Short mmCIF file of C-alpha atoms and ligand atoms in Angstrom, two decimals:
data_model
loop_
_atom_site.label_atom_id
_atom_site.label_comp_id
_atom_site.label_asym_id
_atom_site.label_seq_id
_atom_site.Cartn_x
_atom_site.Cartn_y
_atom_site.Cartn_z
CA MET N 9 -9.56 -19.87 -14.77
CA THR N 10 -10.05 -17.40 -12.01
CA SER N 11 -12.73 -14.83 -11.43
CA ALA N 12 -11.31 -11.80 -13.21
CA THR N 13 -10.44 -13.55 -16.44
CA SER N 14 -13.40 -12.32 -18.42
CA ALA N 15 -12.63 -8.72 -17.42
CA THR N 16 -9.34 -8.91 -19.23
CA SER N 17 -10.91 -9.92 -22.51
CA ALA N 18 -14.13 -7.97 -22.27
CA THR N 19 -13.43 -4.80 -24.21
CA SER N 20 -11.18 -5.22 -27.18
CA ALA N 21 -11.76 -1.56 -28.17
CA THR N 22 -9.64 -0.53 -25.22
CA THR N 23 -7.03 -3.27 -25.33
CA PRO N 24 -3.63 -1.98 -26.36
CA ARG N 25 -1.13 -3.87 -28.45
CA ALA N 26 1.82 -4.54 -26.18
CA SER N 27 3.61 -3.96 -22.89
CA TYR N 28 7.30 -4.03 -22.10
CA GLN N 29 9.66 -3.45 -19.17
CA ARG N 30 12.07 -0.51 -19.07
CA CYS N 31 14.86 0.38 -16.68
CA ALA N 32 13.81 3.54 -14.86
CA THR N 33 17.49 4.55 -14.56
CA CYS N 34 19.12 3.87 -17.94
CA GLY N 35 16.13 3.19 -20.20
CA THR N 36 17.17 -0.32 -21.34
CA GLN N 37 14.10 -2.19 -22.55
CA TYR N 38 13.10 -5.78 -21.81
CA SER N 39 10.22 -8.00 -22.84
CA ASP N 40 7.20 -8.04 -20.53
CA THR N 41 7.89 -11.70 -19.81
CA ASP N 42 11.56 -11.38 -18.77
CA ALA N 43 11.86 -12.54 -15.15
CA LEU N 44 14.37 -9.91 -14.04
CA ALA N 45 14.62 -8.44 -10.55
CA ARG N 46 16.67 -5.47 -11.82
CA CYS N 47 18.18 -4.01 -14.98
CA VAL N 48 20.98 -6.22 -16.31
CA SER N 49 22.95 -3.21 -17.60
CA CYS N 50 22.93 -0.88 -14.59
CA GLY N 51 21.13 -2.62 -11.70
CA GLY N 52 18.33 -0.02 -11.73
CA LEU N 53 14.70 -0.81 -10.98
CA LEU N 54 12.38 -1.70 -13.84
CA GLU N 55 9.01 -0.25 -14.70
CA VAL N 56 6.25 -1.61 -16.89
CA VAL N 57 5.11 0.42 -19.87
CA HIS N 58 1.84 -0.37 -21.64
CA ALA N 59 0.82 0.89 -25.03
CA PRO N 60 -1.81 3.55 -24.33
CA PRO N 61 -5.40 2.28 -24.43
CA LEU N 62 -7.28 3.12 -27.63
CA LEU N 63 -9.79 5.17 -25.65
CA ARG N 64 -9.10 8.16 -23.42
CA GLY N 65 -10.86 10.67 -21.17
CA ALA N 66 -14.64 10.42 -20.90
CA GLU N 67 -14.82 7.31 -23.13
CA LEU N 68 -12.35 5.39 -21.01
CA ARG N 69 -14.10 6.57 -17.84
CA ALA N 70 -17.35 5.18 -19.27
CA VAL N 71 -15.73 1.79 -19.95
CA PHE N 72 -14.47 1.59 -16.35
CA ALA N 73 -17.85 2.66 -15.01
CA ALA N 74 -19.70 0.06 -17.08
CA ARG N 75 -17.50 -2.71 -15.70
CA ARG N 76 -18.68 -1.97 -12.17
CA SER N 77 -21.93 -3.69 -13.06
CA ASP N 78 -20.49 -6.26 -15.46
CA GLY N 79 -20.88 -9.18 -13.08
CA PRO N 80 -18.36 -11.66 -11.69
CA GLY N 81 -15.68 -11.13 -14.32
CA SER N 82 -15.26 -7.50 -13.32
CA SER N 83 -15.56 -7.94 -9.60
CA SER N 84 -11.90 -7.07 -8.97
CA GLY N 85 -11.08 -3.43 -8.25
CA VAL N 86 -7.69 -4.08 -9.85
CA TRP N 87 -8.58 -5.92 -13.08
CA ARG N 88 -11.42 -3.54 -13.85
CA TYR N 89 -8.62 -1.20 -14.94
CA HIS N 90 -6.65 -3.89 -16.75
CA GLU N 91 -5.58 -1.60 -19.63
CA LEU N 92 -3.59 0.41 -17.10
CA VAL N 93 -2.40 -2.57 -15.05
CA LEU N 94 -1.62 -5.62 -17.19
CA PRO N 95 -3.53 -5.77 -20.45
CA ASN N 96 -2.17 -9.19 -21.34
CA GLY N 97 -2.96 -11.12 -18.15
CA GLY N 98 -5.62 -13.13 -19.96
CA ALA N 99 -6.19 -16.66 -18.72
CA HIS N 100 -3.37 -16.37 -16.16
CA VAL N 101 -5.14 -13.89 -13.91
CA VAL N 102 -5.14 -14.93 -10.24
CA SER N 103 -7.77 -12.85 -8.47
CA HIS N 104 -9.43 -13.27 -5.08
CA PRO N 105 -10.99 -10.75 -6.08
CA GLU N 106 -9.46 -7.68 -4.43
CA GLY N 107 -9.86 -3.89 -4.35
CA ASN N 108 -13.28 -2.19 -4.33
CA THR N 109 -12.35 -0.72 -0.96
CA PRO N 110 -14.50 1.99 0.60
CA LEU N 111 -13.86 5.71 0.85
CA LEU N 112 -15.09 6.58 4.31
CA ALA N 113 -16.01 9.89 5.95
CA ARG N 114 -15.88 9.91 9.75
CA ASP N 115 -16.51 13.19 11.62
CA ARG N 116 -14.43 12.15 14.58
CA VAL N 117 -11.36 11.47 12.46
CA SER N 118 -11.89 14.62 10.38
CA SER N 119 -12.04 16.88 13.41
CA TYR N 120 -9.02 15.17 14.98
CA ALA N 121 -7.01 15.67 11.80
CA GLY N 122 -8.31 19.21 11.33
CA VAL N 123 -9.69 18.74 7.81
CA SER N 124 -13.45 18.75 7.26
CA GLY N 125 -13.21 17.08 3.85
CA LEU N 126 -11.11 14.12 4.97
CA LEU N 127 -11.85 10.73 3.40
CA LEU N 128 -10.29 7.44 4.42
CA LYS N 129 -9.50 4.97 1.63
CA HIS N 130 -9.57 1.75 3.61
CA GLU N 131 -7.27 -0.80 2.04
CA GLY N 132 -7.69 -3.04 5.09
CA HIS N 133 -10.86 -4.25 3.33
CA ASN N 134 -8.77 -6.28 0.89
CA PRO N 135 -8.89 -10.09 1.18
CA THR N 136 -5.76 -10.46 3.33
CA GLY N 137 -6.36 -7.16 5.10
CA SER N 138 -3.92 -4.82 3.36
CA PHE N 139 -3.26 -2.96 0.12
CA LYS N 140 -0.63 -5.55 -0.79
CA ASP N 141 -3.32 -7.70 -2.42
CA ARG N 142 -3.66 -5.17 -5.23
CA GLY N 143 -0.03 -5.61 -6.17
CA MET N 144 0.07 -9.31 -5.45
CA THR N 145 -2.82 -10.25 -7.75
CA VAL N 146 -0.74 -8.77 -10.58
CA GLY N 147 2.59 -10.12 -9.33
CA VAL N 148 1.33 -13.68 -8.98
CA THR N 149 -0.48 -13.43 -12.32
CA GLN N 150 2.86 -12.44 -13.83
CA ALA N 151 4.54 -15.36 -12.04
CA ARG N 152 2.07 -17.63 -13.77
CA ARG N 153 2.56 -15.97 -17.15
CA ILE N 154 6.27 -16.61 -17.04
CA GLY N 155 5.90 -20.11 -15.55
CA ALA N 156 7.71 -19.34 -12.26
CA ARG N 157 8.37 -22.52 -10.26
CA ALA N 158 8.38 -20.66 -6.92
CA VAL N 159 7.93 -17.11 -5.60
CA ALA N 160 9.57 -15.25 -2.72
CA CYS N 161 9.56 -11.97 -0.82
CA ALA N 162 11.03 -10.22 2.20
CA SER N 163 8.44 -8.53 4.33
CA THR N 164 7.48 -6.66 7.46
CA GLY N 165 4.42 -8.93 7.40
CA ASN N 166 1.75 -7.73 4.99
CA THR N 167 3.48 -8.53 1.72
CA SER N 168 4.24 -12.02 3.03
CA ALA N 169 0.62 -12.57 4.10
CA SER N 170 -0.57 -11.50 0.68
CA LEU N 171 2.04 -13.47 -1.24
CA ALA N 172 1.22 -16.57 0.80
CA ALA N 173 -2.48 -16.29 -0.04
CA TYR N 174 -2.14 -15.58 -3.76
CA ALA N 175 0.59 -18.17 -4.28
CA ALA N 176 -1.64 -20.73 -2.54
CA GLN N 177 -4.47 -19.85 -4.91
CA ALA N 178 -2.16 -20.14 -7.91
CA GLY N 179 -0.64 -23.41 -6.66
CA ILE N 180 2.90 -21.97 -6.67
CA PRO N 181 5.22 -22.63 -3.67
CA ALA N 182 6.01 -19.45 -1.70
CA LEU N 183 9.05 -18.62 0.41
CA VAL N 184 8.93 -15.62 2.75
CA PHE N 185 11.70 -13.89 4.70
CA VAL N 186 10.58 -11.88 7.74
CA PRO N 187 12.56 -10.23 10.56
CA ALA N 188 12.38 -12.54 13.60
CA GLY N 189 10.39 -11.05 16.47
CA GLN N 190 9.44 -7.91 14.52
CA VAL N 191 6.33 -9.00 12.67
CA ALA N 192 2.86 -8.34 14.08
CA THR N 193 1.01 -11.45 15.23
CA GLY N 194 -1.84 -11.33 12.73
CA LYS N 195 0.54 -11.11 9.78
CA LEU N 196 2.83 -13.94 10.84
CA ALA N 197 -0.23 -16.09 11.53
CA GLN N 198 -1.50 -15.46 7.99
CA SER N 199 1.74 -16.49 6.34
CA LEU N 200 1.72 -19.79 8.25
CA ALA N 201 -1.98 -20.35 7.66
CA TYR N 202 -1.79 -19.86 3.89
CA GLY N 203 1.07 -22.32 3.73
CA ALA N 204 4.13 -20.24 2.82
CA ARG N 205 7.54 -21.57 3.83
CA THR N 206 8.28 -18.90 6.45
CA LEU N 207 11.85 -18.00 7.37
CA LEU N 208 12.34 -15.97 10.56
CA VAL N 209 15.55 -14.11 9.79
CA LYS N 210 17.71 -12.93 12.68
CA GLY N 211 18.02 -9.41 11.32
CA ASP N 212 15.87 -6.46 10.31
CA PHE N 213 13.72 -5.98 7.19
CA ASP N 214 16.62 -4.48 5.27
CA ALA N 215 18.67 -7.65 5.93
CA CYS N 216 15.70 -9.78 4.78
CA LEU N 217 15.43 -7.83 1.53
CA SER N 218 19.10 -8.23 0.76
CA LEU N 219 18.94 -11.95 1.54
CA VAL N 220 15.85 -12.65 -0.56
CA GLN N 221 17.43 -10.92 -3.56
CA GLN N 222 20.49 -13.15 -3.30
CA ALA N 223 18.32 -16.23 -2.79
CA SER N 224 16.04 -15.50 -5.72
CA GLU N 225 19.02 -14.93 -8.00
CA ARG N 226 20.86 -18.06 -6.92
CA LEU N 227 17.84 -20.36 -6.73
CA GLY N 228 15.87 -18.98 -9.69
CA ILE N 229 12.87 -18.04 -7.57
CA TYR N 230 10.66 -15.22 -8.87
CA LEU N 231 11.00 -12.17 -6.60
CA LEU N 232 7.75 -10.50 -5.58
CA ASN N 233 8.85 -7.60 -3.43
CA SER N 234 7.65 -4.19 -4.56
CA ILE N 235 10.85 -3.73 -6.56
CA ASN N 236 8.96 -6.06 -8.93
CA PRO N 237 7.37 -3.62 -11.39
CA PHE N 238 4.22 -5.71 -11.85
CA ARG N 239 3.39 -5.24 -8.15
CA ILE N 240 3.53 -1.48 -8.71
CA GLU N 241 1.06 -1.79 -11.60
CA GLY N 242 -1.52 -3.34 -9.26
CA GLN N 243 -0.92 -0.87 -6.45
CA LYS N 244 -1.60 2.01 -8.83
CA THR N 245 -5.27 1.05 -8.59
CA ILE N 246 -5.55 2.37 -5.01
CA ALA N 247 -5.22 5.88 -6.41
CA ILE N 248 -7.13 5.12 -9.61
CA GLU N 249 -10.08 3.61 -7.76
CA ALA N 250 -10.17 6.49 -5.25
CA LEU N 251 -10.24 8.98 -8.13
CA GLU N 252 -13.05 7.08 -9.81
CA GLN N 253 -15.00 7.04 -6.53
CA LEU N 254 -14.63 10.82 -6.46
CA GLY N 255 -16.09 11.07 -9.97
CA TRP N 256 -12.57 11.75 -11.31
CA ASP N 257 -12.67 15.11 -9.51
CA ALA N 258 -9.16 14.97 -8.03
CA PRO N 259 -8.72 15.84 -4.35
CA ASP N 260 -6.05 18.29 -3.25
CA TRP N 261 -4.02 15.64 -1.43
CA LEU N 262 -3.41 11.91 -1.33
CA VAL N 263 -1.72 11.01 1.95
CA LEU N 264 -0.11 7.64 2.63
CA PRO N 265 2.31 5.95 5.02
CA ALA N 266 5.73 5.32 3.51
CA GLY N 267 8.22 2.54 4.25
CA ASN N 268 9.89 0.72 1.39
CA LEU N 269 8.34 3.39 -0.90
CA GLY N 270 6.74 1.03 -3.42
CA ASN N 271 3.34 2.54 -2.80
CA THR N 272 4.58 6.11 -3.07
CA ALA N 273 6.14 5.16 -6.41
CA ALA N 274 2.90 3.47 -7.51
CA PHE N 275 0.83 6.55 -6.66
CA GLY N 276 3.17 8.79 -8.63
CA LYS N 277 3.02 6.52 -11.68
CA ALA N 278 -0.77 6.20 -11.45
CA LEU N 279 -1.29 9.95 -11.25
CA ARG N 280 1.02 10.66 -14.17
CA GLU N 281 -0.75 8.08 -16.32
CA VAL N 282 -4.35 8.99 -15.52
CA HIS N 283 -3.53 12.65 -16.09
CA GLU N 284 -1.92 11.87 -19.46
CA LEU N 285 -4.98 9.82 -20.44
CA GLY N 286 -7.28 12.72 -19.64
CA LEU N 287 -9.03 10.86 -16.81
CA ILE N 288 -8.31 13.73 -14.39
CA ASP N 289 -7.77 17.43 -15.11
CA ARG N 290 -5.27 18.14 -12.36
CA VAL N 291 -2.87 16.06 -10.30
CA PRO N 292 -3.35 15.77 -6.53
CA ARG N 293 -0.32 16.34 -4.33
CA ILE N 294 1.14 13.28 -2.63
CA ALA N 295 2.07 13.48 1.06
CA ALA N 296 4.22 10.51 2.11
CA ILE N 297 4.41 10.05 5.88
CA GLN N 298 7.20 8.20 7.67
CA ALA N 299 7.64 7.27 11.32
CA GLU N 300 10.23 9.54 12.95
CA GLY N 301 12.48 6.59 13.77
CA ALA N 302 12.38 5.22 10.23
CA ALA N 303 12.52 8.32 8.08
CA PRO N 304 15.37 8.26 5.55
CA PHE N 305 13.07 9.51 2.80
CA ALA N 306 11.78 12.45 4.87
CA SER N 307 15.31 13.40 5.78
CA SER N 308 16.32 13.32 2.12
CA PHE N 309 13.28 15.45 1.22
CA ARG N 310 14.47 18.10 3.69
CA HIS N 311 17.69 18.26 1.66
CA ASP N 312 15.84 18.52 -1.65
CA PHE N 313 16.63 14.83 -2.30
CA THR N 314 20.35 15.53 -2.69
CA THR N 315 21.16 12.90 -0.04
CA ARG N 316 20.25 9.25 0.26
CA PRO N 317 20.58 8.36 3.93
CA LYS N 318 20.19 4.89 5.44
CA VAL N 319 19.07 4.57 9.04
CA LYS N 320 18.70 1.85 11.65
CA ALA N 321 14.92 1.88 11.78
CA GLU N 322 12.97 1.93 15.04
CA THR N 323 9.21 2.44 15.33
CA VAL N 324 6.12 0.89 16.88
CA ALA N 325 4.66 0.79 13.34
CA THR N 326 6.53 -2.38 12.34
CA ALA N 327 5.06 -2.35 8.81
CA ILE N 328 7.14 0.72 7.96
CA LYS N 329 10.20 -0.10 10.08
CA ILE N 330 12.55 0.21 7.12
CA GLY N 331 15.91 2.00 7.05
CA ASP N 332 16.97 1.64 3.41
CA PRO N 333 13.89 1.84 1.15
CA ALA N 334 14.23 -0.02 -2.15
CA SER N 335 12.00 2.23 -4.28
CA PHE N 336 13.76 5.42 -3.20
CA ASP N 337 14.45 6.86 -6.67
CA ARG N 338 11.02 6.09 -8.08
CA ALA N 339 9.44 7.67 -4.99
CA VAL N 340 11.53 10.84 -5.45
CA GLN N 341 10.05 11.09 -8.92
CA ALA N 342 6.53 10.63 -7.48
CA ILE N 343 6.99 13.44 -4.97
CA ARG N 344 8.59 15.77 -7.53
CA SER N 345 6.02 15.16 -10.27
CA THR N 346 3.10 15.83 -7.92
CA ASN N 347 4.60 18.79 -6.05
CA GLY N 348 4.36 16.48 -3.05
CA VAL N 349 5.80 16.53 0.45
CA VAL N 350 7.37 14.00 2.82
CA SER N 351 6.81 14.37 6.53
CA THR N 352 7.25 12.45 9.77
CA VAL N 353 5.17 11.64 12.83
CA SER N 354 6.22 10.26 16.21
CA ASP N 355 5.17 6.86 17.53
CA ALA N 356 2.94 8.61 20.08
CA GLU N 357 1.22 10.55 17.30
CA ILE N 358 0.75 7.32 15.30
CA LEU N 359 -0.79 5.48 18.24
CA ASP N 360 -3.09 8.35 19.20
CA ALA N 361 -4.27 8.75 15.59
CA LYS N 362 -4.82 5.00 15.42
CA ALA N 363 -6.89 5.10 18.61
CA VAL N 364 -9.06 7.83 17.09
CA VAL N 365 -9.51 5.90 13.82
CA ASP N 366 -10.28 2.74 15.80
CA ALA N 367 -12.78 4.48 18.09
CA SER N 368 -14.59 5.87 15.06
CA GLY N 369 -15.56 2.27 14.35
CA VAL N 370 -13.22 2.06 11.36
CA GLY N 371 -9.98 0.67 12.77
CA CYS N 372 -6.56 0.24 11.19
CA GLU N 373 -3.08 -1.02 11.98
CA PRO N 374 -0.43 1.33 13.44
CA ALA N 375 1.43 2.11 10.19
CA SER N 376 -1.85 3.02 8.51
CA ALA N 377 -2.60 5.63 11.13
CA ALA N 378 0.59 7.46 10.13
CA SER N 379 -1.44 8.92 7.27
CA VAL N 380 -4.05 10.45 9.61
CA ALA N 381 -1.36 11.60 12.05
CA GLY N 382 0.45 13.05 9.03
CA VAL N 383 -2.60 15.02 7.90
CA ARG N 384 -2.91 16.46 11.41
CA ARG N 385 0.77 17.42 11.48
CA LEU N 386 0.64 19.01 8.00
CA VAL N 387 -2.47 21.00 8.93
CA LYS N 388 -0.70 22.30 12.03
CA GLU N 389 2.27 23.28 9.87
CA GLY N 390 -0.03 25.14 7.45
CA ILE N 391 0.87 22.85 4.52
CA ILE N 392 -2.56 21.23 4.24
CA ARG N 393 -5.41 23.73 4.60
CA PRO N 394 -8.43 22.79 6.75
CA SER N 395 -10.64 23.35 3.68
CA ASP N 396 -8.57 21.05 1.41
CA ARG N 397 -10.05 17.84 0.06
CA VAL N 398 -7.84 15.08 1.41
CA VAL N 399 -7.80 11.30 0.92
CA ALA N 400 -5.77 9.48 3.56
CA VAL N 401 -5.00 5.85 2.83
CA LEU N 402 -5.48 3.32 5.63
CA THR N 403 -3.19 0.57 4.44
CA GLY N 404 -4.01 -2.29 6.80
CA HIS N 405 -6.72 -3.84 8.99
CA VAL N 406 -7.11 -3.26 12.74
CA LEU N 407 -6.63 -6.98 13.49
CA LYS N 408 -3.19 -7.13 11.89
CA ASP N 409 -1.44 -5.98 15.06
CA PRO N 410 -3.43 -6.85 18.18
CA GLY N 411 -0.25 -6.64 20.28
CA ALA N 412 0.29 -2.92 19.69
CA LEU N 413 -3.40 -2.30 20.25
CA LEU N 414 -3.57 -4.07 23.62
CA ARG N 415 -0.34 -2.45 24.81
CA TYR N 416 -1.86 0.98 24.12
CA HIS N 417 -5.16 0.33 25.86
CA GLN N 418 -4.16 -1.77 28.84
CA GLU N 419 -0.43 -1.79 29.40
CA THR N 420 0.88 1.76 28.94
CA ASP N 421 1.58 3.73 32.09
CA PRO N 422 0.48 6.47 32.37
CA PRO N 423 -2.47 5.60 30.12
CA PRO N 424 -2.31 7.45 26.80
CA GLN N 425 -4.91 10.06 25.81
CA PHE N 426 -7.39 7.70 24.17
CA ALA N 427 -6.81 4.53 26.21
CA ASN N 428 -9.88 2.38 26.77
CA PRO N 429 -8.68 -0.18 29.32
CA PRO N 430 -10.90 -3.16 30.16
CA VAL N 431 -12.23 -3.41 33.72
CA GLU N 432 -12.05 -6.66 35.65
CA ILE N 433 -15.03 -7.19 38.00
CA GLU N 434 -16.60 -9.69 40.36
CA PRO N 435 -19.57 -11.49 38.78
CA THR N 436 -22.18 -9.35 40.60
CA ILE N 437 -24.68 -6.75 39.45
CA GLU N 438 -23.37 -4.35 42.12
CA ALA N 439 -19.95 -4.49 40.53
CA VAL N 440 -21.49 -3.62 37.16
CA GLU N 441 -23.41 -0.73 38.72
CA ARG N 442 -20.26 0.54 40.43
CA VAL N 443 -18.38 0.60 37.14
CA LEU N 444 -21.20 2.42 35.37
CA ALA N 445 -21.56 4.94 38.22
CA THR N 446 -17.90 5.88 38.40
CA GLY N 447 -17.17 5.62 34.74
CA ASP N 448 -14.00 3.76 35.76
N1 F0G D 17 1.35 0.37 5.46
C1 F0G D 17 1.38 -0.94 5.67
C2 F0G D 17 0.29 -1.55 6.46
C3 F0G D 17 2.42 -1.72 5.13
O1 F0G D 17 2.42 -3.04 5.33
C4 F0G D 17 3.44 -1.09 4.39
C5 F0G D 17 4.55 -1.85 3.84
C6 F0G D 17 3.36 0.29 4.21
C7 F0G D 17 2.30 0.99 4.75
C8 F0G D 17 4.39 1.05 3.45
O2 F0G D 17 4.31 0.81 2.08
O3 F0G D 17 6.59 -0.09 1.74
O4 F0G D 17 5.17 0.62 -0.18
O5 F0G D 17 6.14 2.30 1.37
N2 F0G D 17 4.75 -3.06 4.07
C9 F0G D 17 5.77 -3.90 3.42
C10 F0G D 17 5.59 -5.35 3.78
C11 F0G D 17 7.14 -3.39 3.57
O6 F0G D 17 6.54 -6.11 3.73
O7 F0G D 17 4.47 -5.74 4.11
P1 F0G D 17 5.63 0.92 1.19
#
């Protein structure tokens, strides 16, 4: 038994009767324990549907609030909302625990972005340092429920780190496929440390994703990329928890970096569901931000989603270096149903925004800073108003990508706007005084 187990059995008054999987494209239904990567009829992506909880609105809000002080069984910021995530996890739940991430206000970041009411939802505070843990606790729980003999994923680094950790906790062998030479040091190190069988694929992320799908089909290994609908259920709790932290008074915008688009899809699903359950009165708009060199979704948005381009992705933000996002269709739905927008930022904008977030004492990885850079860009374009209430999601921890960080501060010539290069000195007090006097 793991730590969140009691949370899943605590409140029978709210526990619904059943969940099932449904193809988001053709509507074919499957049992909640079918181990399918995609719809058998049409190849579409699946989604999980739960029977609505017996309580709604203020009563359901009160149940969630009470669990905050329920003790160890409710210590996960994912399983606290189990009615909306996986009501039937029961004794299978594998929890670190995860979630319960802070919503931070930092003046320096607010004034840089141009929004006084900017809050940073810092998912880097999760156990493996990214939001992936919220999806993975549910995905690996599901792997246990169905008796998977092994689990696998393709990754730009964070999913693999998270899968490695949760699979280790569950005692299930994990196989990860990552693009050789394109994964940040901290992430690759985690996958090795947690004991996943790590394959460095000579190709990009998109090649890894195609390969892992073939491998999981042929070898009967349970696929835990974000095309897995149970991962999406867990990732919904980023938005749900942020809304609860705001007293269920929805902000104007939720802004997040977008790569494979699983998270954008999860946010859309979360917002639809909490609105239908009367937990919020109005739906915030989603702003999904891509790196300019990896922006097929943004380019489709500009054509009212009538196109579905694939690109050869190139960006310093390796986490979102993805040219053919798997959750494209579900993310379109998320943007449409929230009157959302998709925008892009350059690598220079990402790195400068990251330097500002870092220097505020918060810190994040490059891809995460795309959300702050995106807010700044959307304010300049007049899409976000300076007076709007905005939550920007920081998806990963500052230590994930020390390489990008050191290149910015000490190796870029000319030094970028916010560079803070180290100074090498002789071991004398005069040398220290000289540095302090010149400010060099
Ligand atoms: N931010 C970070 C830090 C990420 O690791 C990712 C995705 C994203 C944003 C984008 O989220 O793919 O749901 O649109 N990382 C995946 C991985 C692809 O393999 O770790 P998305």
